[in-house]
Short mmCIF file of C-alpha atoms in Angstrom, two decimals:
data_model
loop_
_atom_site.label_atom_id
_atom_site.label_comp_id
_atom_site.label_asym_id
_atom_site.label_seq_id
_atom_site.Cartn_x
_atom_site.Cartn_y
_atom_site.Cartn_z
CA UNK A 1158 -8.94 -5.03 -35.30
CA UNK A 1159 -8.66 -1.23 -34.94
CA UNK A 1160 -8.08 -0.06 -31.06
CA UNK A 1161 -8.67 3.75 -30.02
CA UNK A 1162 -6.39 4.59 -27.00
CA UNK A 1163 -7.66 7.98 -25.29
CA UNK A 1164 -5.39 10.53 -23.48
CA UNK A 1165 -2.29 8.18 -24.26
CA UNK A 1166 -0.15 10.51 -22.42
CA UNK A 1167 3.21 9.20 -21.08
CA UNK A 1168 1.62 5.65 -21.05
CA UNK A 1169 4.17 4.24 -24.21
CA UNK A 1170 4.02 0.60 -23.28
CA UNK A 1171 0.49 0.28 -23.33
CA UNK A 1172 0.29 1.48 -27.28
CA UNK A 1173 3.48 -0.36 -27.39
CA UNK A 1174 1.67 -3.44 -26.09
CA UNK A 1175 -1.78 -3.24 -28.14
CA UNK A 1176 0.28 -2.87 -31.37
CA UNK A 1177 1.95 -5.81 -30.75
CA UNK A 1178 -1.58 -7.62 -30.05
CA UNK A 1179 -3.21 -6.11 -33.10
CA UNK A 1180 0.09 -6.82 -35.48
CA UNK A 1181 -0.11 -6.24 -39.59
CA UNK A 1182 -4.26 -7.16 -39.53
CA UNK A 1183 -5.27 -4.05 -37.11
CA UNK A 1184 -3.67 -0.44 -36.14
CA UNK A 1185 -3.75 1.46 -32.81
CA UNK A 1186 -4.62 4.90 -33.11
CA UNK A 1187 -3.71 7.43 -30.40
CA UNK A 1188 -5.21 10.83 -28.52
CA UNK A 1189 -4.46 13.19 -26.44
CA UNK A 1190 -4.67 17.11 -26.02
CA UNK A 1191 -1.18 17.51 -26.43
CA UNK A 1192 1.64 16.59 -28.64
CA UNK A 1193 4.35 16.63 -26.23
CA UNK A 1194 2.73 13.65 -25.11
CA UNK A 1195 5.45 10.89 -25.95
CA UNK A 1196 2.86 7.92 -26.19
CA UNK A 1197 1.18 9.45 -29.26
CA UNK A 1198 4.08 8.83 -31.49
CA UNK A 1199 4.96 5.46 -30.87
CA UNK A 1200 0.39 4.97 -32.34
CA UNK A 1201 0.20 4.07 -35.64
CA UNK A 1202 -1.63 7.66 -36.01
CA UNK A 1203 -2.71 10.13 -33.47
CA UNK A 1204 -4.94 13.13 -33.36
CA UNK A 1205 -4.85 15.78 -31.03
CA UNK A 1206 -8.14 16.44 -29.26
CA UNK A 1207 -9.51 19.56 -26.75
CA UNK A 1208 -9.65 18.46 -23.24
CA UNK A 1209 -12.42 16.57 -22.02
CA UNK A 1210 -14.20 19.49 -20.66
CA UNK A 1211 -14.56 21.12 -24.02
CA UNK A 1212 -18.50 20.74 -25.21
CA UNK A 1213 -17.47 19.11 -28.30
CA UNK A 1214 -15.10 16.61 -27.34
CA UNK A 1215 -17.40 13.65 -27.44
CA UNK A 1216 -18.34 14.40 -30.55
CA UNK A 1217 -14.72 14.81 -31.82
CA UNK A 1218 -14.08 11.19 -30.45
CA UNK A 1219 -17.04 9.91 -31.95
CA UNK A 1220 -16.12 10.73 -35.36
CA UNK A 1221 -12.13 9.42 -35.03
CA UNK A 1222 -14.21 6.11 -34.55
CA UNK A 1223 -16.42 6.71 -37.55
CA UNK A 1224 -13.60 7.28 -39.59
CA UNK A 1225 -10.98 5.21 -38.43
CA UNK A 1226 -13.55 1.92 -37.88
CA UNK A 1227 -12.43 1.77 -34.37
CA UNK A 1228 -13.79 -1.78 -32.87
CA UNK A 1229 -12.50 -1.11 -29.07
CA UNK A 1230 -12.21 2.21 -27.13
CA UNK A 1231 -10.31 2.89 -24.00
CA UNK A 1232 -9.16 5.45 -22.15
CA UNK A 1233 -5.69 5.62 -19.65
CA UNK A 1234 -7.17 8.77 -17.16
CA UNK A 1235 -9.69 8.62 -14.81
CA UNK A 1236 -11.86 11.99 -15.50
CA UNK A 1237 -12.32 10.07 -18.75
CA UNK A 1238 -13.75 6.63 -17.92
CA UNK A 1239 -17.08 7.54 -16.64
CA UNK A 1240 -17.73 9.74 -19.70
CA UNK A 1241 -16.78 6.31 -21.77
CA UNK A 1242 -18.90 4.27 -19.65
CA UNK A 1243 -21.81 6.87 -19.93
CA UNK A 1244 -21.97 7.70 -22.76
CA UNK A 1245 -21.24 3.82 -23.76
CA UNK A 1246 -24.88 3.52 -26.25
CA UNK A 1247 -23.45 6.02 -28.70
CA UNK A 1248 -20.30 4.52 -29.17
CA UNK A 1249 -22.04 1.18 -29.77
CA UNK A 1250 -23.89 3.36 -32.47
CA UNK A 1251 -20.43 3.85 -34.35
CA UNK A 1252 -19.37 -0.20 -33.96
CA UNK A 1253 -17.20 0.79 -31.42
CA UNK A 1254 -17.08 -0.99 -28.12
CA UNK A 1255 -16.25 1.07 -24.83
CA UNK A 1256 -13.77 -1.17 -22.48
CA UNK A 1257 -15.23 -0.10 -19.45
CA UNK A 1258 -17.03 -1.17 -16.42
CA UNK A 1259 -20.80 -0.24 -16.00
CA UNK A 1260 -20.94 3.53 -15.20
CA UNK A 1261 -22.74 3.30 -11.79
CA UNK A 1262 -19.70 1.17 -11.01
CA UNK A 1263 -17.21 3.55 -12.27
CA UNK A 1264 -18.50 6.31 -10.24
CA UNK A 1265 -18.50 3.70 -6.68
CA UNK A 1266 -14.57 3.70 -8.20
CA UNK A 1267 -14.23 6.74 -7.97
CA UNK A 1268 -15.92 7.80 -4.98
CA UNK A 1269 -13.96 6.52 -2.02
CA UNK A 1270 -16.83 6.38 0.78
CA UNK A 1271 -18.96 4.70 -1.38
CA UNK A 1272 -16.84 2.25 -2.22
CA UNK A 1273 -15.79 1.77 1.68
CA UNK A 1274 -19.70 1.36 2.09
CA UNK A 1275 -19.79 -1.44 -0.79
CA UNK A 1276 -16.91 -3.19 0.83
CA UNK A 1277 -18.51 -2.99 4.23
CA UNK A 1278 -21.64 -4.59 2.39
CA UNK A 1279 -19.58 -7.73 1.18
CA UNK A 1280 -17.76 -8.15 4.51
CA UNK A 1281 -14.65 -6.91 2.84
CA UNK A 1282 -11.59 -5.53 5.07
CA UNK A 1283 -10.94 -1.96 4.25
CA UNK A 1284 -9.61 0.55 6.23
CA UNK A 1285 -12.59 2.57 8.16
CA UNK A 1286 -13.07 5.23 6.35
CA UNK A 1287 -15.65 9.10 7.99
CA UNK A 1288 -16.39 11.62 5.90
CA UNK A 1289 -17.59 14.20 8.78
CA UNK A 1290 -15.24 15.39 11.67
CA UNK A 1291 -18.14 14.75 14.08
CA UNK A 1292 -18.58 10.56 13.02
CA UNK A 1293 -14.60 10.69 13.29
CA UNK A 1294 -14.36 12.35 16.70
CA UNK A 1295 -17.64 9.88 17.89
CA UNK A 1296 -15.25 6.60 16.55
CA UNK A 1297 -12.11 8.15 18.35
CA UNK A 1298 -13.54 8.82 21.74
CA UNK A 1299 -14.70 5.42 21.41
CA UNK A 1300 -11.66 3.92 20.67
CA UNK A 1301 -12.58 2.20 17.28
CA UNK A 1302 -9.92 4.17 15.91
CA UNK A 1303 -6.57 6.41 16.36
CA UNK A 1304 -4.01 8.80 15.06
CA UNK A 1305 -2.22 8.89 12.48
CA UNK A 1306 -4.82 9.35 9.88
CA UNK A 1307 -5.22 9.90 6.25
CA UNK A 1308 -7.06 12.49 5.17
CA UNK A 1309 -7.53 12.62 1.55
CA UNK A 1310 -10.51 13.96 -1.10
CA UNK A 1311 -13.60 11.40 -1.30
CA UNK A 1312 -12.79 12.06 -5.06
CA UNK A 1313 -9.54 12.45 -6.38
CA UNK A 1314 -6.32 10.37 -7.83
CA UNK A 1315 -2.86 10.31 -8.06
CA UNK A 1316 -2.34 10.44 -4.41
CA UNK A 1317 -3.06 14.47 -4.50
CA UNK A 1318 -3.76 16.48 -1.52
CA UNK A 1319 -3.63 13.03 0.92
CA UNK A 1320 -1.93 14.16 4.10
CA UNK A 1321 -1.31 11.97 7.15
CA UNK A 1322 -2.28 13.95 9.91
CA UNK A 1323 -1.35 13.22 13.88
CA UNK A 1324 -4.19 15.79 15.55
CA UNK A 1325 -7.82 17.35 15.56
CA UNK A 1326 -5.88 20.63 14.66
CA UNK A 1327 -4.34 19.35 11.69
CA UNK A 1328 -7.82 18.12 10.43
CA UNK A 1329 -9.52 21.05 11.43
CA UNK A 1330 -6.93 22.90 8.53
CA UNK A 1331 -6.98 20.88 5.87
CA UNK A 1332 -10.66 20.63 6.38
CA UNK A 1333 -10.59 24.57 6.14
CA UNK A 1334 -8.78 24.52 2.86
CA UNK A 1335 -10.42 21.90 1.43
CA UNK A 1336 -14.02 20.55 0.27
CA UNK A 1337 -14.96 17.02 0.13
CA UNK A 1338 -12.30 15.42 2.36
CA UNK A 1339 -12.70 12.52 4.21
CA UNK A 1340 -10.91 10.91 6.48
CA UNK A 1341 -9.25 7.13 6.39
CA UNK A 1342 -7.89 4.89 8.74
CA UNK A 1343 -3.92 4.76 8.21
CA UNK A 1344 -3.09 1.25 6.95
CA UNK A 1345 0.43 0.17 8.68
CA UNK A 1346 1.55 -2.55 6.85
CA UNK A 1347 2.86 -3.74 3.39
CA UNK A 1348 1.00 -2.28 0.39
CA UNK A 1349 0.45 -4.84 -2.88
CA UNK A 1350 -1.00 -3.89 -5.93
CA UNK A 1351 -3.29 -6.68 -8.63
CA UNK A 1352 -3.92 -6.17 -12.18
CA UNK A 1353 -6.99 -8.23 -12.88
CA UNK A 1354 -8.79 -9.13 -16.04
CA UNK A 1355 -12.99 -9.63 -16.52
CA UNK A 1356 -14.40 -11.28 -19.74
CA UNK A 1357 -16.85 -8.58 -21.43
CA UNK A 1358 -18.65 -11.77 -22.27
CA UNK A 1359 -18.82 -14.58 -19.57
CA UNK A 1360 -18.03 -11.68 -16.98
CA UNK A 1361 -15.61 -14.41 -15.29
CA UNK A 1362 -12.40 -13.14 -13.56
CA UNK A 1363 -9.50 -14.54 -15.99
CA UNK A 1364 -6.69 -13.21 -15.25
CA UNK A 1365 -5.16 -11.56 -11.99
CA UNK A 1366 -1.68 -10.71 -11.19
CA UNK A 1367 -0.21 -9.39 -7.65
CA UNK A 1368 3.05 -7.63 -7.12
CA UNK A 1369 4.66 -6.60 -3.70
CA UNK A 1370 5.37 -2.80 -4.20
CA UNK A 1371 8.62 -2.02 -2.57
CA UNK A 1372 8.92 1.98 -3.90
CA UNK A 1373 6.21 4.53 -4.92
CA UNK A 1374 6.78 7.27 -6.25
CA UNK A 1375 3.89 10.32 -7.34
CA UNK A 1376 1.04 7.41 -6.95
CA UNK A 1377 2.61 5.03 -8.71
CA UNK A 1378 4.54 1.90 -8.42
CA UNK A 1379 8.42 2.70 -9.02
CA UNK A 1380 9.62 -0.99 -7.93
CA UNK A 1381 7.53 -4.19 -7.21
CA UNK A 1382 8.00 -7.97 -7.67
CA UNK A 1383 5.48 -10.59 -8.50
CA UNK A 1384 4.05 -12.56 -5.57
CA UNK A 1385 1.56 -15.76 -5.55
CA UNK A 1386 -1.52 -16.13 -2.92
CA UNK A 1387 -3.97 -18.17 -3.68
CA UNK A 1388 -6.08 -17.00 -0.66
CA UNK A 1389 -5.59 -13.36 -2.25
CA UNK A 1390 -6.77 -14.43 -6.17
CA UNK A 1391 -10.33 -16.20 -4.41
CA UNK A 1392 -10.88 -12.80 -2.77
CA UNK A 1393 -10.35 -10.81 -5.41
CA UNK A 1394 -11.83 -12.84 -8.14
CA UNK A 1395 -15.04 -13.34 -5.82
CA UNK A 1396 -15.25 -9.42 -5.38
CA UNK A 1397 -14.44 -8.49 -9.10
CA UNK A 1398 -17.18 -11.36 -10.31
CA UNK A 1399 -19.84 -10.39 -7.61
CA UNK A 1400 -19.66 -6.94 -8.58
CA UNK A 1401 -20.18 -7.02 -12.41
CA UNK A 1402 -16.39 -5.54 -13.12
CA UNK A 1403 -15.74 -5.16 -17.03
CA UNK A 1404 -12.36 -5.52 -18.64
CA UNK A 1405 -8.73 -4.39 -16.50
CA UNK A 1406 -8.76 -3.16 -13.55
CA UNK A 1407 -6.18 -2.03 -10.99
CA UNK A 1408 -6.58 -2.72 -7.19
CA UNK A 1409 -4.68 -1.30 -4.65
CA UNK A 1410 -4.35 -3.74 -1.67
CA UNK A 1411 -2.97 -3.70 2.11
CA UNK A 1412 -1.70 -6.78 4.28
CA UNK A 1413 -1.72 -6.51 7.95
CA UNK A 1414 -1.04 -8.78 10.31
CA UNK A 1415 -2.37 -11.57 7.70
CA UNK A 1416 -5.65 -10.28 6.89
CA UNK A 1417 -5.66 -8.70 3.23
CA UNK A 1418 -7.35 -4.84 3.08
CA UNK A 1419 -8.95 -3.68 -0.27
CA UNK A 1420 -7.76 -0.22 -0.26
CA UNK A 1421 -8.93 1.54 -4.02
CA UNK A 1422 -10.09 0.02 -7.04
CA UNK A 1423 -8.73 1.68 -10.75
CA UNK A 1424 -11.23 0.61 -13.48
CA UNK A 1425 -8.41 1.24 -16.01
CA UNK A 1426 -4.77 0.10 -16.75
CA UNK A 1427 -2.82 1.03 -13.97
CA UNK A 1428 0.56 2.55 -13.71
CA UNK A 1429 2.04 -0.68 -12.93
CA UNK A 1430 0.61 -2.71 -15.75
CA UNK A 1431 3.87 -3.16 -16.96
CA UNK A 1432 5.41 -5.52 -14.71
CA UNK A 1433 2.10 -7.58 -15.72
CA UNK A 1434 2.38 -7.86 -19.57
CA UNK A 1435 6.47 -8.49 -19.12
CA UNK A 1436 5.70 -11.32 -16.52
CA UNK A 1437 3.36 -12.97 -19.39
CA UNK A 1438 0.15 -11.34 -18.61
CA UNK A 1439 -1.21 -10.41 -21.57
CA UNK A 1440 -4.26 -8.40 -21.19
CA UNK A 1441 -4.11 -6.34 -24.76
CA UNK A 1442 -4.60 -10.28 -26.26
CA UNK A 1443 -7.58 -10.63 -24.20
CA UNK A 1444 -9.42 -7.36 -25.02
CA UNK A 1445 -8.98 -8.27 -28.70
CA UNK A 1446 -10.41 -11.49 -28.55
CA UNK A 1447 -13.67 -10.60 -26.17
CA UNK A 1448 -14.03 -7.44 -29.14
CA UNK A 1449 -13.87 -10.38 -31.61
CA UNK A 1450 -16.96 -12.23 -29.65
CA UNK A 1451 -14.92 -14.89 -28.02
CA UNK A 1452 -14.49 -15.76 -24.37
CA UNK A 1453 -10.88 -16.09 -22.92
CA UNK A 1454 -9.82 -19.16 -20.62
CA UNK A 1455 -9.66 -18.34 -16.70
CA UNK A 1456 -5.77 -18.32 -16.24
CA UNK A 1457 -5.24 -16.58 -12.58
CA UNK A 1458 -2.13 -16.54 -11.47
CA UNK A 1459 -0.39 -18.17 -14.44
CA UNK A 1460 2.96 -16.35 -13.96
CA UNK A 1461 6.40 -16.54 -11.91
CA UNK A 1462 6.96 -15.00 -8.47
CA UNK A 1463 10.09 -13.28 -8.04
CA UNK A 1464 9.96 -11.61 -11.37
CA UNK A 1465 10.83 -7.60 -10.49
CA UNK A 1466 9.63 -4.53 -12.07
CA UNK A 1467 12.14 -1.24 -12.01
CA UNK A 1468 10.83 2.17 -13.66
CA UNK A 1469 13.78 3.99 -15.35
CA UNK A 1470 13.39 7.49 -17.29
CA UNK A 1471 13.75 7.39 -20.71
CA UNK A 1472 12.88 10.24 -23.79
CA UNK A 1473 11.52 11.14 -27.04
CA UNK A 1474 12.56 13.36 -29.71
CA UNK A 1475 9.89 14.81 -31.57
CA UNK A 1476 11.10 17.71 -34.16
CA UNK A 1477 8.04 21.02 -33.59
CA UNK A 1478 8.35 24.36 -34.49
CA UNK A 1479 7.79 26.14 -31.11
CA UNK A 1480 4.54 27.49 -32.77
CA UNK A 1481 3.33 23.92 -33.26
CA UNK A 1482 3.98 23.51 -29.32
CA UNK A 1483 0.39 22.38 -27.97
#
């Protein structure tokens, strides 16, 4: 079983992780645009592709798949998933299989209104969410809502340009600088984050693991420890399943005053996968065996509580001429 990991990045463990699941029979082949990008040399080969924008990239992809008889395809950004999900009929053409939620879902993902709206449709808490100043001042003056706020883009990831903001005059400048802002109720209370698993052929929820995050840091979990709620796994495995989700996803998840907020959804790996895999969450496993036409066994919340996760920096040492420097 050959797996094509795109835009690999700084994301080590996860080629780390899909090597191990593929062992001697398969090999895990790595992109990105860059080869300062540590997670590329730990891939049983790499090959450094132009950036997603470029007109020929697909095409470039397409043909590492021809020639390397890729069987699964994902990607770790999020500008690339809803070109994989797409553009998910040509891949197919080459025997390889995108792992990637349908692409109108993808795009809900990624659009944070709409997927507010979707929420609102299955009677899901989320933080109330305006994307005019005009439907934010109406909710204020009625009381349905008060500062602080976020504002943040209605497209956008890695926690850029979100700014909580205490005043009209505050909003009125960001929304000067800025297109495409919305803004979203502030959620006071203690953020948790689930990596979940859906079966690309029964399209059950089988896997889903919660952690507490206790430090963030750029977007991303720094420190979290595993947690158990059983209340939590029916909600999310009843909105993952209801949906039509496809493979791993990452959702980002507020608690206040007992009632559990859906705050984003990741169709991807997220940055705290880690803590996941290491707690005996094995999602690589699973991929593999849905791309070799079998179904996995629903196994939520088959792990320990109490088990912590704590990011540390580490390096790699790569000899390039500074020529070779991409």
């Amino acid at each position: 079983m050959n797996i094509l990991i795109l835009s690999a990045g700084t994301r080590n463990k996860i080629v780390q992780y899909f090597k191990r699941a593929v062992g001697t029979e398969g090999k895990v082949i790595a992109t990105d645009c860059s080869n300062l990008a540590p997670a590329v040399y730990e891939a049983d080969r790499f090959y450094l592709v132009p950036r997603i924008s470029a007109p020929d990239y697909l095409e470039q992809i397409l043909d590492i798949c021809k020639k390397e008889r890729i069987h699964g395809v994902f990607s770790l950004i999020d500008p690339e998933l809803s070109l994989l999900a797409r553009e998910r009929e040509r891949f197919l053409a080459v025997g390889t299989t995108p792992v990637i939620s349908p692409y109108e879902l993808v795009e809900t993902c990624f659009d944070k209104y709409r997927m507010y709206q979707l929420l609102q449709e299955m009677k899901i808490p989320a933080a109330k969410c305006y994307v005019t100043k005009e439907s934010f001042c109406g909710a204020l003056e009625r009381g349905e809502i008060s500062f602080p706020v976020f504002v943040k883009p209605v497209r956008g990831s890695a926690s850029i340009n979100i700014s909580k903001v205490s005043s009209m005059e505050e909003i009125d400048v960001l929304f000067g600088l800025y297109e495409d802002l919305m803004i979203q109720e502030y959620m006071d209370g203690q953020e948790y984050g689930a990596d979940v698993y859906i079966d690309m052929i029964s399209g059950r929820c089988t896997s889903v693991f919660v952690k507490k995050k206790l430090k963030m840091r750029a977007g991303e979990t720094d420190k979290s420890v595993s947690v158990r709620d059983e209340a939590l796994f029916v909600l999310l495995q009843n909105f993952v399943e209801k949906c039509g989700f496809c493979g791993m996803i990452d959702i980002d998840i507020f608690r206040i005053d007992g009632v559990y907020y859906i705050s984003e959804v990741n169709p991807r790996f997220g940055g705290g996968y880690p803590h996941a895999y290491e707690s005996g969450v094995d999602m690589p496993a699973q991929v593999l065996r849905n791309l070799e036409g079998e179904e996995n066994p629903v196994s939520i919340g088959q792990y320990r509580e109490g088990v912590c996760m704590m990011k540390y920096n580490e390096i790699a040492i790569v000899n390039l001429r500074e020529e070779e420097i991409i």
